[in-house]
Tab-separated table of N, CA and C in Angstrom:
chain	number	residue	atom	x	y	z
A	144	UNK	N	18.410	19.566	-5.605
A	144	UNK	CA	17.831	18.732	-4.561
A	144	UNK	C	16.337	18.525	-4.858
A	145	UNK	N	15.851	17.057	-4.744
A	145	UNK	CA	14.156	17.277	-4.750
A	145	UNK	C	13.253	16.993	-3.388
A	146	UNK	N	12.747	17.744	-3.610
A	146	UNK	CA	11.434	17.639	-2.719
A	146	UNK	C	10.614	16.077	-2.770
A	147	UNK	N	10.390	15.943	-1.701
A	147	UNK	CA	9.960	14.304	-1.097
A	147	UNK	C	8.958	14.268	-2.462
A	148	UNK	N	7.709	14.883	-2.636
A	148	UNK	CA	6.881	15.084	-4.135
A	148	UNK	C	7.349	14.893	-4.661
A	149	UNK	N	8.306	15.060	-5.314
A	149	UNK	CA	9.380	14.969	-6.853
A	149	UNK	C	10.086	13.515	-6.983
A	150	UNK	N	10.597	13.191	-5.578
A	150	UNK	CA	10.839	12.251	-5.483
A	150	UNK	C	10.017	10.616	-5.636
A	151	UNK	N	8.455	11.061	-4.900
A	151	UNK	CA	7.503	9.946	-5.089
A	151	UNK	C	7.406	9.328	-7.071
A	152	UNK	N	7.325	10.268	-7.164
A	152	UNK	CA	6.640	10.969	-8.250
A	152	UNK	C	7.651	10.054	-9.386
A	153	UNK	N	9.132	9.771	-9.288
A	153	UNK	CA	10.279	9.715	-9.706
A	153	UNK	C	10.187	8.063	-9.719
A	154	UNK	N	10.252	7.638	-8.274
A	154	UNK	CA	9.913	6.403	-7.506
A	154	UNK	C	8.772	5.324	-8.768
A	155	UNK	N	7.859	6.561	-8.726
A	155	UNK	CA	6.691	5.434	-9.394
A	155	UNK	C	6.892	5.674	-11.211
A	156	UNK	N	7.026	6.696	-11.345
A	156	UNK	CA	8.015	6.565	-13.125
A	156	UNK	C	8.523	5.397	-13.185
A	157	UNK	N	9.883	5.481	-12.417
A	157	UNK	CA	11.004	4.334	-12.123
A	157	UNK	C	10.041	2.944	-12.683
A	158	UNK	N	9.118	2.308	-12.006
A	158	UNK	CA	8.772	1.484	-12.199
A	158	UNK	C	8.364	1.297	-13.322
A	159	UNK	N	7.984	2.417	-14.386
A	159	UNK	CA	6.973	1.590	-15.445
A	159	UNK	C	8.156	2.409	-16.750
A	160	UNK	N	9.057	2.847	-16.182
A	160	UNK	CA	9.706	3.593	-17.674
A	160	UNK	C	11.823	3.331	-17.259
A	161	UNK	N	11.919	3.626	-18.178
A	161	UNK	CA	13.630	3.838	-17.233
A	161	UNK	C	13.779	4.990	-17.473
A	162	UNK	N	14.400	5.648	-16.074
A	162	UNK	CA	14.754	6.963	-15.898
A	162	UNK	C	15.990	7.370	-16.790
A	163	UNK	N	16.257	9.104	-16.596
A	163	UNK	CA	17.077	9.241	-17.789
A	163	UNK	C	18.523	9.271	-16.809
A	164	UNK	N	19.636	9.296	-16.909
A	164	UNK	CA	20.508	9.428	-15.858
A	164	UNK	C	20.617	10.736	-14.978
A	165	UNK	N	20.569	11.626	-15.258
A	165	UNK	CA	19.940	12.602	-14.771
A	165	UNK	C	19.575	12.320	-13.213
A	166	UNK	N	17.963	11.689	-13.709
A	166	UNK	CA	16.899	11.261	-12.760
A	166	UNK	C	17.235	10.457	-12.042
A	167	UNK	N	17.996	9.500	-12.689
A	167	UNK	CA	18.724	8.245	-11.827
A	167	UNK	C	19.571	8.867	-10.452
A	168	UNK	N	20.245	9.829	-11.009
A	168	UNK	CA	21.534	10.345	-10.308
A	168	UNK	C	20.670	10.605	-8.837
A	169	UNK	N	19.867	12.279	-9.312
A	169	UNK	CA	18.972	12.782	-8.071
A	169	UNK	C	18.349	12.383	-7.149
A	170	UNK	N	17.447	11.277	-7.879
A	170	UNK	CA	17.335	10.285	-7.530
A	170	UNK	C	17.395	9.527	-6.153
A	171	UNK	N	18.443	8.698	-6.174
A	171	UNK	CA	19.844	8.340	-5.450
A	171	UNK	C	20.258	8.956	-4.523
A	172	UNK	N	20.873	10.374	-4.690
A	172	UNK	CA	20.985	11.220	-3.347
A	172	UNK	C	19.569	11.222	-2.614
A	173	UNK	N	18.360	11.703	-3.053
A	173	UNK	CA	17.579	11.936	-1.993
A	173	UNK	C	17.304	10.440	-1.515
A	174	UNK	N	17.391	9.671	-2.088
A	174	UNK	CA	16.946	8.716	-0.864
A	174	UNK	C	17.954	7.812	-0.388
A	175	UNK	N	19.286	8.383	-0.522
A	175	UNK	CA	20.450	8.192	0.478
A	175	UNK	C	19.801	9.416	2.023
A	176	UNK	N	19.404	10.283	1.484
A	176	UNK	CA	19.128	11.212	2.871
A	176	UNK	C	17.423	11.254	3.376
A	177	UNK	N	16.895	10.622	2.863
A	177	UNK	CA	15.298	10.902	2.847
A	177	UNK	C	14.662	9.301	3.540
A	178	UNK	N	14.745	9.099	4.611
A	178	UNK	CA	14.318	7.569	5.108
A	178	UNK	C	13.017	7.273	4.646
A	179	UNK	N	11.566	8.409	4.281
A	179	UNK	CA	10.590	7.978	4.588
A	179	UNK	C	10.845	7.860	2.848
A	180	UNK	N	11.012	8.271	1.711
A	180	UNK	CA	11.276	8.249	0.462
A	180	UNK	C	11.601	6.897	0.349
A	181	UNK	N	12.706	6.523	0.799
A	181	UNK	CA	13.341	5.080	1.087
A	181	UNK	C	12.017	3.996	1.133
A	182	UNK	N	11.177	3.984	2.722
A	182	UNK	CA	10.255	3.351	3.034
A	182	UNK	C	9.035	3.720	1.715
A	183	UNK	N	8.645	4.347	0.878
A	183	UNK	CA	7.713	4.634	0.238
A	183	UNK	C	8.250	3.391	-1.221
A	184	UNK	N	9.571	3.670	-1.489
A	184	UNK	CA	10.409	2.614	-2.618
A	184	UNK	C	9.605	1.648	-2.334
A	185	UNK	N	10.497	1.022	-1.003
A	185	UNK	CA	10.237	-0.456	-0.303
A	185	UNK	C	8.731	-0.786	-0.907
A	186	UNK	N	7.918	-0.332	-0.213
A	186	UNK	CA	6.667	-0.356	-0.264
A	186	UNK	C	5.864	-0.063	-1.584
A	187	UNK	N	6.403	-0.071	-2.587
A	187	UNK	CA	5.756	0.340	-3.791
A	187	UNK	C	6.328	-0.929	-4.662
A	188	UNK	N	8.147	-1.071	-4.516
A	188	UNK	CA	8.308	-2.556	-4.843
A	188	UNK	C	7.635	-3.930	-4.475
A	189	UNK	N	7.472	-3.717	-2.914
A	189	UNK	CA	6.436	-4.820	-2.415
A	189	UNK	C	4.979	-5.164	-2.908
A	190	UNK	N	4.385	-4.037	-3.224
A	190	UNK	CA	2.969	-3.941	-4.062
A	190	UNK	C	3.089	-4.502	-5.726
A	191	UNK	N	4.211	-3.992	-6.322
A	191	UNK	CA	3.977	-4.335	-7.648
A	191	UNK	C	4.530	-5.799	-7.304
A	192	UNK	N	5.257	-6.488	-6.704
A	192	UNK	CA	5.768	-7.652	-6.530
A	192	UNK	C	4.303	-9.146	-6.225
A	193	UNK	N	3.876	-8.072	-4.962
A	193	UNK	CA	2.453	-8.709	-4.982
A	193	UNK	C	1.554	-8.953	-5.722
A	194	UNK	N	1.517	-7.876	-6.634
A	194	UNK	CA	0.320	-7.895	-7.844
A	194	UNK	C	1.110	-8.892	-8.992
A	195	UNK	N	2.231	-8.825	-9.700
A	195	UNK	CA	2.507	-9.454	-10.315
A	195	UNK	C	2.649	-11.269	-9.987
A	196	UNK	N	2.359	-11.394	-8.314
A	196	UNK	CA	2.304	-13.015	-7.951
A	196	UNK	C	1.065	-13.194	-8.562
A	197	UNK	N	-0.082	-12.531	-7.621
A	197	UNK	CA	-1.324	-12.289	-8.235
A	197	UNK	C	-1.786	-12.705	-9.319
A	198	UNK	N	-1.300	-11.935	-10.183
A	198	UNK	CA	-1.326	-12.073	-11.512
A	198	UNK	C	-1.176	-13.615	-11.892
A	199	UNK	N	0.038	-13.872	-11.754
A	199	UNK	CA	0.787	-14.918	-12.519
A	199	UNK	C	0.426	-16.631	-11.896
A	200	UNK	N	-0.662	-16.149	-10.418
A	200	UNK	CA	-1.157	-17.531	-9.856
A	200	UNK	C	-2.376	-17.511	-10.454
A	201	UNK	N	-3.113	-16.693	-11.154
A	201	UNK	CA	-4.420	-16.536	-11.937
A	201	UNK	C	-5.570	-15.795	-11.114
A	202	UNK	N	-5.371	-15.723	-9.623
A	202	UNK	CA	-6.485	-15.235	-8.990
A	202	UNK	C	-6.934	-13.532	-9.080
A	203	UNK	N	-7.498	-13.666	-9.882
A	203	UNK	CA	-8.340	-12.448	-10.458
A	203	UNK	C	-9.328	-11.688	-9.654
A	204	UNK	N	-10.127	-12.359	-8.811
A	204	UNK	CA	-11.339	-12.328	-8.089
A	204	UNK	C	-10.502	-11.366	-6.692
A	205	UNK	N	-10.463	-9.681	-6.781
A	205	UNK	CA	-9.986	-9.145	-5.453
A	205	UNK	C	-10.619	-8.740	-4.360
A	206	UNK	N	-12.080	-9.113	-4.283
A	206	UNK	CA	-13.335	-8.775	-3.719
A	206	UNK	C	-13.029	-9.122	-2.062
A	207	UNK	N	-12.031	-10.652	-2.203
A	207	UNK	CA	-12.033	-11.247	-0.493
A	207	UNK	C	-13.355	-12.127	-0.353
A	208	UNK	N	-13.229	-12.588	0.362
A	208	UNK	CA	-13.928	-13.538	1.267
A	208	UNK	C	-15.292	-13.286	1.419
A	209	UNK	N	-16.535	-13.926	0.878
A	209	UNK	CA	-18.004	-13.666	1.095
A	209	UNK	C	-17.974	-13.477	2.734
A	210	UNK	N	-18.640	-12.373	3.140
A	210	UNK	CA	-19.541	-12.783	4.615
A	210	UNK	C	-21.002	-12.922	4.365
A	211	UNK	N	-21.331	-13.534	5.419
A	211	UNK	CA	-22.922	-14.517	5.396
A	211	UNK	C	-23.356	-13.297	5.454
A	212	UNK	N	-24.565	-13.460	5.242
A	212	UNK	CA	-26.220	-12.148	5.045
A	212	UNK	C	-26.349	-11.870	6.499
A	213	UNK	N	-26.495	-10.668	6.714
A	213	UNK	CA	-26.932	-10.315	8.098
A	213	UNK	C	-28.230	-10.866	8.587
A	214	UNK	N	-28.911	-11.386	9.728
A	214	UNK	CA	-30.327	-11.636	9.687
A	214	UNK	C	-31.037	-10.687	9.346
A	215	UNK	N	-32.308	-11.120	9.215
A	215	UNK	CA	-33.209	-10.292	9.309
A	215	UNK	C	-33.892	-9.829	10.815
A	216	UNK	N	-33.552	-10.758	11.824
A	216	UNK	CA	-34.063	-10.998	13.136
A	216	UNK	C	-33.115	-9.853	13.891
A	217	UNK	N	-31.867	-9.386	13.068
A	217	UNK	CA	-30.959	-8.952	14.324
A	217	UNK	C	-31.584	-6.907	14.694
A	218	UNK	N	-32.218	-6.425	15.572
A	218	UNK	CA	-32.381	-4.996	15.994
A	218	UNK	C	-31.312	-4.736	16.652
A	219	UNK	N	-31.330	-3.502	16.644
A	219	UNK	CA	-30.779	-2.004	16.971
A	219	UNK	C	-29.117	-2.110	16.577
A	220	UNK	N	-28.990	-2.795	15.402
A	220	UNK	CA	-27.429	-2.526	14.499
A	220	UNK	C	-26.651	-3.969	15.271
A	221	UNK	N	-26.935	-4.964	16.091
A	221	UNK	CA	-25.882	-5.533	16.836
A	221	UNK	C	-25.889	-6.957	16.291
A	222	UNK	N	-24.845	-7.677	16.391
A	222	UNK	CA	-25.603	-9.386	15.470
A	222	UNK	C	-25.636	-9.772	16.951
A	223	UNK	N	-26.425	-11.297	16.965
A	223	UNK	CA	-27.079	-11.743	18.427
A	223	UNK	C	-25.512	-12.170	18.873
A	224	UNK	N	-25.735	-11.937	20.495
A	224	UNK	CA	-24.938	-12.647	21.155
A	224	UNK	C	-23.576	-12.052	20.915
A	225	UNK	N	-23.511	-10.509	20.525
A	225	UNK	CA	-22.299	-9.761	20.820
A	225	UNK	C	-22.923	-8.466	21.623
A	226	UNK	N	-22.378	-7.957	22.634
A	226	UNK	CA	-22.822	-6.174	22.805
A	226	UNK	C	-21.829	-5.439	22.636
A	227	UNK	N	-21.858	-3.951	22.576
A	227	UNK	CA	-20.960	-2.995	22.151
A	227	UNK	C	-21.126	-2.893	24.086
A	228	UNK	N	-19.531	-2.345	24.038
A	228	UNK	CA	-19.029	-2.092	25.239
A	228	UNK	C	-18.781	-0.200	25.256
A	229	UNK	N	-18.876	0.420	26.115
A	229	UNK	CA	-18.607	1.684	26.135
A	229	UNK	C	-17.154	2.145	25.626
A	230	UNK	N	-16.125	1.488	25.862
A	230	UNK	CA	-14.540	1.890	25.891
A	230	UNK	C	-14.369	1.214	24.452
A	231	UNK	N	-14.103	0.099	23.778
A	231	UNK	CA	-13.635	-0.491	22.640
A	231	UNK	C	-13.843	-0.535	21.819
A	232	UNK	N	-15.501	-1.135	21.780
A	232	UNK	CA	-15.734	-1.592	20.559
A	232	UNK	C	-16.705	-2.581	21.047
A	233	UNK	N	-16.586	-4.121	20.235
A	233	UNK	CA	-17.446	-5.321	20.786
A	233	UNK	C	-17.159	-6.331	21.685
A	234	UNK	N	-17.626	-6.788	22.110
A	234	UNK	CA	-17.432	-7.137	23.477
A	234	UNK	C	-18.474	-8.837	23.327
A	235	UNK	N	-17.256	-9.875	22.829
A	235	UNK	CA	-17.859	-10.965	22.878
A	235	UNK	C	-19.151	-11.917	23.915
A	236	UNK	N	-20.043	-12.320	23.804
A	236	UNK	CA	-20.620	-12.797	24.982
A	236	UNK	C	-22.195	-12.713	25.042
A	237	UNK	N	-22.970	-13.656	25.895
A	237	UNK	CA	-24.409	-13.758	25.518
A	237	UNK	C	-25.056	-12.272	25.821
């Protein structure tokens, strides 16, 4: 039987090598019984799936979206015309 570790571990091999049957087999059982093992697969197929769109549409640049320069005008950490509210967070408004 492997341990959820052994299993990750197995998961991300899988992707870049082929397992030996063995590995295949063990494999298989634990994540017939292991849901979050299962969800970790999912989610590791979805990533390399993403990166390889990535890839293959040319966009290289993973930085995201410029935001504008903070002023220089704005004191005590807040940008104008938002305040911090006690409970949330920010709190839209003059």
């Amino acid at each position: 039987m492997l341990t959820c570790r052994e299993a990750s571990v197995l998961i991300s091999e899988g992707q870049d090598r082929k397992l030996h049957v063995h590995e295949r087999i063990v494999l298989r059982v634990h994540l017939w019984i292991c849901v979050n093992c299962r969800r970790f697969n999912r989610q590791l197929r979805l990533i390399r799936k993403a990166l390889r769109l990535q890839a293959s549409s040319g966009m290289t640049d993973t930085r995201g979206p410029k935001l504008p320069a903070r002023p220089a005008s704005v004191s005590g950490g807040h940008w104008p015309g938002r305040a911090v509210t006690g409970d949330s967070g920010i709190r839209v408004g003059p």
